[in-house]
């Protein structure tokens, strides 16, 4: 299950929750047999460094604590990224010339991972695809005595399917859509190489996205790694493959169920989706 956490409810492209609404969502998830939740959180305060994400009362930390306190047996996963914290909307820090500052990005991402783990996260997810962020997160967690916390980096084909998420979370780069470190969808070999490098860097599992475009690389990765593989059905898939019945208020998720069935055949260990509760309600009758 995926939760987009915002400070206040507002009319946004994707459904969101506030921190006080998290316990009810967690309780329903448990009742329907969902075993984990992945949390994305925005910030209304932003700067050039993204370090606002590290303060003890950051929205992500409060969201993680609320989820952990509500249902301690459910695994809590986080996105460890900077796009919702930088004033540029970029997933990485830039230097004075506007170029990616790799060491600074690794440093802040690693400290983010520790902050999320300290709040109660079981799995942290470096999402920028900046080389070194996964290794930095793993090393920092180990140094802080948090070796039991897993690292699940995102492996991403660039796609227009992220637009709904970016608009919802205020994560659209000011200079336009940025694909600096994401992978051209016409280069599957590069995707596979990047995924295997992340495993070497300390990844315990991998989040592959967008889900509907990963079946081929998923099948091939299963031949090369034992790391669990989780396709992530992103915001554009949620909006394109589901519809809301105005009369009943129920969401039709049949096409997503078909997608996840296919991905399971391809080797997915599980799928991550915004529609988890809707799917669970349908499957459980």
mmCIF file of C-alpha atoms in Angstrom:
data_model
loop_
_atom_site.group_PDB
_atom_site.id
_atom_site.type_symbol
_atom_site.label_atom_id
_atom_site.label_comp_id
_atom_site.label_asym_id
_atom_site.label_seq_id
_atom_site.Cartn_x
_atom_site.Cartn_y
_atom_site.Cartn_z
ATOM 1 C CA UNK A 1 0.000 0.000 0.000
ATOM 2 C CA UNK A 2 1.241 3.498 -0.847
ATOM 3 C CA UNK A 3 0.340 6.603 1.150
ATOM 4 C CA UNK A 4 0.975 10.134 -0.095
ATOM 5 C CA UNK A 5 1.132 12.227 3.072
ATOM 6 C CA UNK A 6 0.493 15.965 3.018
ATOM 7 C CA UNK A 7 0.113 18.572 5.732
ATOM 8 C CA UNK A 8 -3.432 19.436 4.682
ATOM 9 C CA UNK A 9 -6.114 17.901 2.508
ATOM 10 C CA UNK A 10 -6.568 19.658 -0.828
ATOM 11 C CA UNK A 11 -7.806 18.953 -4.321
ATOM 12 C CA UNK A 12 -4.872 17.094 -5.904
ATOM 13 C CA UNK A 13 -4.426 14.696 -8.835
ATOM 14 C CA UNK A 14 -3.743 11.762 -6.476
ATOM 15 C CA UNK A 15 -5.458 10.844 -3.189
ATOM 16 C CA UNK A 16 -3.563 11.947 -0.090
ATOM 17 C CA UNK A 17 -3.814 11.512 3.666
ATOM 18 C CA UNK A 18 -2.796 13.655 6.608
ATOM 19 C CA UNK A 19 -0.956 12.274 9.632
ATOM 20 C CA UNK A 20 -4.144 11.988 11.757
ATOM 21 C CA UNK A 21 -5.688 9.830 9.006
ATOM 22 C CA UNK A 22 -2.819 7.346 8.905
ATOM 23 C CA UNK A 23 -3.917 5.120 11.836
ATOM 24 C CA UNK A 24 -7.302 4.364 10.249
ATOM 25 C CA UNK A 25 -5.639 3.532 6.929
ATOM 26 C CA UNK A 26 -3.172 1.238 8.680
ATOM 27 C CA UNK A 27 -5.906 -0.568 10.606
ATOM 28 C CA UNK A 28 -7.891 -1.186 7.430
ATOM 29 C CA UNK A 29 -4.752 -2.415 5.678
ATOM 30 C CA UNK A 30 -4.164 -4.977 8.400
ATOM 31 C CA UNK A 31 -7.790 -6.119 8.326
ATOM 32 C CA UNK A 32 -7.494 -6.771 4.587
ATOM 33 C CA UNK A 33 -4.216 -8.680 4.856
ATOM 34 C CA UNK A 34 -1.882 -5.980 3.543
ATOM 35 C CA UNK A 35 1.531 -6.444 5.115
ATOM 36 C CA UNK A 36 3.386 -3.232 4.347
ATOM 37 C CA UNK A 37 2.950 0.452 3.555
ATOM 38 C CA UNK A 38 5.244 2.744 1.563
ATOM 39 C CA UNK A 39 5.130 6.387 2.607
ATOM 40 C CA UNK A 40 5.864 9.456 0.513
ATOM 41 C CA UNK A 41 5.742 12.816 2.268
ATOM 42 C CA UNK A 42 6.029 16.378 1.017
ATOM 43 C CA UNK A 43 7.277 19.500 2.749
ATOM 44 C CA UNK A 44 5.784 22.971 2.631
ATOM 45 C CA UNK A 45 9.222 24.326 3.591
ATOM 46 C CA UNK A 46 12.013 23.871 1.042
ATOM 47 C CA UNK A 47 15.543 25.032 0.412
ATOM 48 C CA UNK A 48 18.542 24.369 -1.821
ATOM 49 C CA UNK A 49 19.937 21.597 0.387
ATOM 50 C CA UNK A 50 16.863 19.480 1.153
ATOM 51 C CA UNK A 51 18.024 19.318 4.761
ATOM 52 C CA UNK A 52 14.558 20.306 5.980
ATOM 53 C CA UNK A 53 13.793 16.602 5.520
ATOM 54 C CA UNK A 54 16.153 15.767 8.398
ATOM 55 C CA UNK A 55 14.505 17.660 11.239
ATOM 56 C CA UNK A 56 12.897 15.445 13.933
ATOM 57 C CA UNK A 57 9.404 16.831 13.302
ATOM 58 C CA UNK A 58 9.552 16.545 9.497
ATOM 59 C CA UNK A 59 6.327 15.269 7.967
ATOM 60 C CA UNK A 60 7.940 11.974 6.966
ATOM 61 C CA UNK A 61 9.130 11.293 10.508
ATOM 62 C CA UNK A 62 5.687 12.068 11.932
ATOM 63 C CA UNK A 63 4.028 9.880 9.297
ATOM 64 C CA UNK A 64 6.353 6.957 9.991
ATOM 65 C CA UNK A 65 5.753 7.201 13.730
ATOM 66 C CA UNK A 66 1.982 7.338 13.206
ATOM 67 C CA UNK A 67 2.063 4.250 10.980
ATOM 68 C CA UNK A 68 4.385 2.355 13.342
ATOM 69 C CA UNK A 69 2.323 3.189 16.432
ATOM 70 C CA UNK A 70 -0.972 2.264 14.752
ATOM 71 C CA UNK A 71 0.064 -1.169 13.466
ATOM 72 C CA UNK A 72 3.485 -2.304 14.734
ATOM 73 C CA UNK A 73 3.345 -5.569 12.785
ATOM 74 C CA UNK A 74 3.073 -3.909 9.363
ATOM 75 C CA UNK A 75 6.343 -3.083 7.623
ATOM 76 C CA UNK A 76 6.894 0.621 6.986
ATOM 77 C CA UNK A 77 8.799 1.632 3.851
ATOM 78 C CA UNK A 78 9.853 5.159 2.897
ATOM 79 C CA UNK A 79 11.013 7.038 -0.149
ATOM 80 C CA UNK A 80 14.441 8.490 0.577
ATOM 81 C CA UNK A 81 14.656 11.338 -1.909
ATOM 82 C CA UNK A 82 14.930 15.122 -2.123
ATOM 83 C CA UNK A 83 12.402 16.170 -4.794
ATOM 84 C CA UNK A 84 9.747 17.126 -2.220
ATOM 85 C CA UNK A 85 12.253 19.093 -0.117
ATOM 86 C CA UNK A 86 14.396 21.071 -2.559
ATOM 87 C CA UNK A 87 13.226 24.445 -3.825
ATOM 88 C CA UNK A 88 14.254 23.314 -7.318
ATOM 89 C CA UNK A 89 12.052 20.219 -7.223
ATOM 90 C CA UNK A 90 15.065 18.125 -8.230
ATOM 91 C CA UNK A 91 15.913 14.740 -6.702
ATOM 92 C CA UNK A 92 19.489 15.848 -6.088
ATOM 93 C CA UNK A 93 21.511 18.783 -4.785
ATOM 94 C CA UNK A 94 23.097 21.135 -7.286
ATOM 95 C CA UNK A 95 26.329 23.114 -7.051
ATOM 96 C CA UNK A 96 26.739 26.851 -7.688
ATOM 97 C CA UNK A 97 26.744 26.168 -11.433
ATOM 98 C CA UNK A 98 23.478 24.226 -11.314
ATOM 99 C CA UNK A 99 25.170 20.877 -11.914
ATOM 100 C CA UNK A 100 24.460 17.759 -9.817
ATOM 101 C CA UNK A 101 26.485 17.770 -6.605
ATOM 102 C CA UNK A 102 26.953 14.046 -6.148
ATOM 103 C CA UNK A 103 28.768 14.028 -2.767
ATOM 104 C CA UNK A 104 26.233 16.415 -1.228
ATOM 105 C CA UNK A 105 23.340 14.333 -2.578
ATOM 106 C CA UNK A 106 24.829 11.130 -1.177
ATOM 107 C CA UNK A 107 25.371 12.788 2.197
ATOM 108 C CA UNK A 108 21.839 14.167 2.584
ATOM 109 C CA UNK A 109 20.244 10.966 1.277
ATOM 110 C CA UNK A 110 22.230 8.891 3.763
ATOM 111 C CA UNK A 111 21.205 11.143 6.637
ATOM 112 C CA UNK A 112 17.605 10.948 5.441
ATOM 113 C CA UNK A 113 17.785 7.158 5.575
ATOM 114 C CA UNK A 114 18.995 7.307 9.184
ATOM 115 C CA UNK A 115 16.271 9.815 10.105
ATOM 116 C CA UNK A 116 13.561 7.582 8.618
ATOM 117 C CA UNK A 117 14.949 4.514 10.364
ATOM 118 C CA UNK A 118 15.171 6.364 13.671
ATOM 119 C CA UNK A 119 11.485 7.261 13.297
ATOM 120 C CA UNK A 120 10.647 3.572 12.863
ATOM 121 C CA UNK A 121 10.994 2.715 9.165
ATOM 122 C CA UNK A 122 11.812 -0.906 8.364
ATOM 123 C CA UNK A 123 12.866 -0.246 4.761
ATOM 124 C CA UNK A 124 14.291 2.942 3.255
ATOM 125 C CA UNK A 125 14.225 3.667 -0.455
ATOM 126 C CA UNK A 126 16.868 5.837 -2.149
ATOM 127 C CA UNK A 127 14.965 7.077 -5.205
ATOM 128 C CA UNK A 128 17.141 9.565 -7.087
ATOM 129 C CA UNK A 129 19.214 6.905 -8.873
ATOM 130 C CA UNK A 130 22.297 8.973 -8.104
ATOM 131 C CA UNK A 131 25.147 6.473 -7.994
ATOM 132 C CA UNK A 132 26.420 6.104 -4.438
ATOM 133 C CA UNK A 133 23.191 6.906 -2.583
ATOM 134 C CA UNK A 134 22.392 3.259 -1.918
ATOM 135 C CA UNK A 135 25.878 2.512 -0.611
ATOM 136 C CA UNK A 136 25.806 5.735 1.422
ATOM 137 C CA UNK A 137 22.484 4.811 3.004
ATOM 138 C CA UNK A 138 23.662 1.288 3.828
ATOM 139 C CA UNK A 139 26.908 2.490 5.370
ATOM 140 C CA UNK A 140 25.241 5.195 7.461
ATOM 141 C CA UNK A 141 22.574 2.822 8.740
ATOM 142 C CA UNK A 142 25.226 0.312 9.760
ATOM 143 C CA UNK A 143 27.323 3.016 11.434
ATOM 144 C CA UNK A 144 24.298 4.096 13.498
ATOM 145 C CA UNK A 145 23.539 0.561 14.676
ATOM 146 C CA UNK A 146 20.588 0.228 12.292
ATOM 147 C CA UNK A 147 21.836 -2.728 10.269
ATOM 148 C CA UNK A 148 18.443 -4.468 10.548
ATOM 149 C CA UNK A 149 16.838 -1.722 8.433
ATOM 150 C CA UNK A 150 16.689 -2.758 4.773
ATOM 151 C CA UNK A 151 17.564 -0.628 1.755
ATOM 152 C CA UNK A 152 15.296 -0.802 -1.300
ATOM 153 C CA UNK A 153 16.434 1.653 -3.993
ATOM 154 C CA UNK A 154 14.227 2.621 -6.916
ATOM 155 C CA UNK A 155 15.275 1.572 -10.431
ATOM 156 C CA UNK A 156 13.437 3.837 -12.841
ATOM 157 C CA UNK A 157 12.658 4.072 -16.538
ATOM 158 C CA UNK A 158 11.854 7.710 -17.264
ATOM 159 C CA UNK A 159 8.198 8.153 -18.114
ATOM 160 C CA UNK A 160 5.352 10.681 -18.294
ATOM 161 C CA UNK A 161 3.462 8.394 -15.900
ATOM 162 C CA UNK A 162 4.921 10.330 -12.939
ATOM 163 C CA UNK A 163 3.136 13.596 -13.662
ATOM 164 C CA UNK A 164 0.286 12.963 -11.208
ATOM 165 C CA UNK A 165 2.700 12.241 -8.368
ATOM 166 C CA UNK A 166 4.841 15.276 -9.160
ATOM 167 C CA UNK A 167 1.863 17.637 -9.187
ATOM 168 C CA UNK A 168 0.415 16.116 -6.021
ATOM 169 C CA UNK A 169 3.643 16.312 -4.043
ATOM 170 C CA UNK A 170 5.038 19.525 -5.504
ATOM 171 C CA UNK A 171 7.946 17.575 -6.963
ATOM 172 C CA UNK A 172 7.994 18.914 -10.518
ATOM 173 C CA UNK A 173 11.400 20.434 -11.315
ATOM 174 C CA UNK A 174 11.099 24.163 -11.951
ATOM 175 C CA UNK A 175 13.184 23.806 -15.084
ATOM 176 C CA UNK A 176 10.838 21.113 -16.438
ATOM 177 C CA UNK A 177 10.774 17.339 -16.186
ATOM 178 C CA UNK A 178 14.222 16.161 -15.153
ATOM 179 C CA UNK A 179 15.531 12.740 -16.202
ATOM 180 C CA UNK A 180 19.156 13.246 -15.285
ATOM 181 C CA UNK A 181 19.717 9.837 -13.694
ATOM 182 C CA UNK A 182 16.694 7.827 -14.812
ATOM 183 C CA UNK A 183 17.035 5.277 -17.590
ATOM 184 C CA UNK A 184 15.930 5.597 -21.191
ATOM 185 C CA UNK A 185 13.142 3.014 -21.675
ATOM 186 C CA UNK A 186 14.802 1.957 -24.919
ATOM 187 C CA UNK A 187 17.873 0.736 -23.008
ATOM 188 C CA UNK A 188 16.860 -2.335 -20.958
ATOM 189 C CA UNK A 189 20.476 -3.480 -20.614
ATOM 190 C CA UNK A 190 21.298 -0.239 -18.814
ATOM 191 C CA UNK A 191 18.361 -0.816 -16.468
ATOM 192 C CA UNK A 192 19.584 -4.316 -15.647
ATOM 193 C CA UNK A 193 23.175 -3.161 -15.157
ATOM 194 C CA UNK A 194 22.009 -0.370 -12.838
ATOM 195 C CA UNK A 195 19.866 -2.767 -10.818
ATOM 196 C CA UNK A 196 22.685 -5.259 -10.355
ATOM 197 C CA UNK A 197 25.086 -2.455 -9.382
ATOM 198 C CA UNK A 198 22.642 -1.365 -6.682
ATOM 199 C CA UNK A 199 22.618 -4.892 -5.283
ATOM 200 C CA UNK A 200 26.416 -4.799 -5.164
ATOM 201 C CA UNK A 201 26.153 -1.434 -3.374
ATOM 202 C CA UNK A 202 24.120 -2.982 -0.577
ATOM 203 C CA UNK A 203 20.507 -3.056 -1.777
ATOM 204 C CA UNK A 204 18.492 -5.747 0.001
ATOM 205 C CA UNK A 205 15.645 -5.535 -2.527
ATOM 206 C CA UNK A 206 14.727 -3.458 -5.579
ATOM 207 C CA UNK A 207 11.723 -1.326 -6.525
ATOM 208 C CA UNK A 208 11.226 -1.407 -10.305
ATOM 209 C CA UNK A 209 9.181 1.282 -12.014
ATOM 210 C CA UNK A 210 6.901 2.030 -13.733
ATOM 211 C CA UNK A 211 5.480 -1.435 -13.080
ATOM 212 C CA UNK A 212 3.750 -1.927 -16.413
ATOM 213 C CA UNK A 213 6.995 -1.310 -18.308
ATOM 214 C CA UNK A 214 9.239 -3.657 -16.316
ATOM 215 C CA UNK A 215 8.055 -7.190 -17.173
ATOM 216 C CA UNK A 216 10.949 -7.900 -19.540
ATOM 217 C CA UNK A 217 13.693 -6.600 -17.244
ATOM 218 C CA UNK A 218 12.022 -8.235 -14.252
ATOM 219 C CA UNK A 219 12.198 -11.647 -15.907
ATOM 220 C CA UNK A 220 15.844 -11.172 -16.781
ATOM 221 C CA UNK A 221 16.801 -9.843 -13.356
ATOM 222 C CA UNK A 222 15.362 -12.962 -11.739
ATOM 223 C CA UNK A 223 18.093 -14.897 -13.547
ATOM 224 C CA UNK A 224 20.880 -12.761 -12.085
ATOM 225 C CA UNK A 225 19.943 -11.861 -8.513
ATOM 226 C CA UNK A 226 18.162 -13.324 -5.531
ATOM 227 C CA UNK A 227 17.240 -9.874 -4.253
ATOM 228 C CA UNK A 228 13.445 -9.576 -3.993
ATOM 229 C CA UNK A 229 11.964 -7.558 -6.857
ATOM 230 C CA UNK A 230 8.949 -5.290 -6.397
ATOM 231 C CA UNK A 231 7.370 -3.555 -9.392
ATOM 232 C CA UNK A 232 5.906 -0.179 -8.362
ATOM 233 C CA UNK A 233 2.708 0.855 -10.118
ATOM 234 C CA UNK A 234 3.144 4.622 -10.291
ATOM 235 C CA UNK A 235 0.601 7.449 -10.304
ATOM 236 C CA UNK A 236 -0.087 7.401 -14.048
ATOM 237 C CA UNK A 237 -0.926 3.715 -13.909
ATOM 238 C CA UNK A 238 -3.337 4.355 -11.051
ATOM 239 C CA UNK A 239 -5.169 7.079 -12.935
ATOM 240 C CA UNK A 240 -5.120 5.308 -16.331
ATOM 241 C CA UNK A 241 -5.986 1.778 -15.226
ATOM 242 C CA UNK A 242 -8.625 2.481 -12.574
ATOM 243 C CA UNK A 243 -11.899 4.366 -12.569
ATOM 244 C CA UNK A 244 -14.266 5.543 -9.867
ATOM 245 C CA UNK A 245 -17.946 4.591 -9.911
ATOM 246 C CA UNK A 246 -19.779 7.833 -9.128
ATOM 247 C CA UNK A 247 -22.798 5.952 -7.751
ATOM 248 C CA UNK A 248 -21.101 3.482 -5.430
ATOM 249 C CA UNK A 249 -17.883 5.400 -4.723
ATOM 250 C CA UNK A 250 -15.928 2.193 -5.373
ATOM 251 C CA UNK A 251 -12.879 2.110 -7.587
ATOM 252 C CA UNK A 252 -12.721 -0.388 -10.438
ATOM 253 C CA UNK A 253 -9.278 -1.974 -10.185
ATOM 254 C CA UNK A 254 -9.729 -4.997 -12.456
ATOM 255 C CA UNK A 255 -7.086 -3.849 -14.951
ATOM 256 C CA UNK A 256 -4.541 -3.355 -12.175
ATOM 257 C CA UNK A 257 -5.274 -6.847 -10.877
ATOM 258 C CA UNK A 258 -4.590 -8.172 -14.373
ATOM 259 C CA UNK A 259 -1.340 -6.197 -14.520
ATOM 260 C CA UNK A 260 -0.127 -7.542 -11.185
ATOM 261 C CA UNK A 261 -1.082 -11.091 -12.156
ATOM 262 C CA UNK A 262 1.118 -10.772 -15.231
ATOM 263 C CA UNK A 263 3.977 -9.291 -13.185
ATOM 264 C CA UNK A 264 3.681 -12.150 -10.707
ATOM 265 C CA UNK A 265 4.075 -14.574 -13.607
ATOM 266 C CA UNK A 266 7.149 -12.609 -14.692
ATOM 267 C CA UNK A 267 8.750 -13.110 -11.275
ATOM 268 C CA UNK A 268 7.625 -10.250 -9.036
ATOM 269 C CA UNK A 269 7.857 -11.052 -5.346
ATOM 270 C CA UNK A 270 5.047 -8.537 -4.732
ATOM 271 C CA UNK A 271 3.718 -5.356 -6.308
ATOM 272 C CA UNK A 272 3.503 -1.892 -4.771
ATOM 273 C CA UNK A 273 0.435 0.193 -5.609
ATOM 274 C CA UNK A 274 -1.684 3.168 -4.589
ATOM 275 C CA UNK A 275 -4.722 0.928 -5.110
ATOM 276 C CA UNK A 276 -3.786 -1.750 -2.570
ATOM 277 C CA UNK A 277 -6.805 -1.149 -0.351
ATOM 278 C CA UNK A 278 -9.197 -1.051 -3.312
ATOM 279 C CA UNK A 279 -7.745 -4.310 -4.642
ATOM 280 C CA UNK A 280 -7.869 -5.951 -1.219
ATOM 281 C CA UNK A 281 -11.499 -4.921 -0.722
ATOM 282 C CA UNK A 282 -12.429 -6.432 -4.097
ATOM 283 C CA UNK A 283 -10.477 -9.653 -3.606
ATOM 284 C CA UNK A 284 -11.845 -10.102 -0.094
ATOM 285 C CA UNK A 285 -15.407 -9.486 -1.197
#
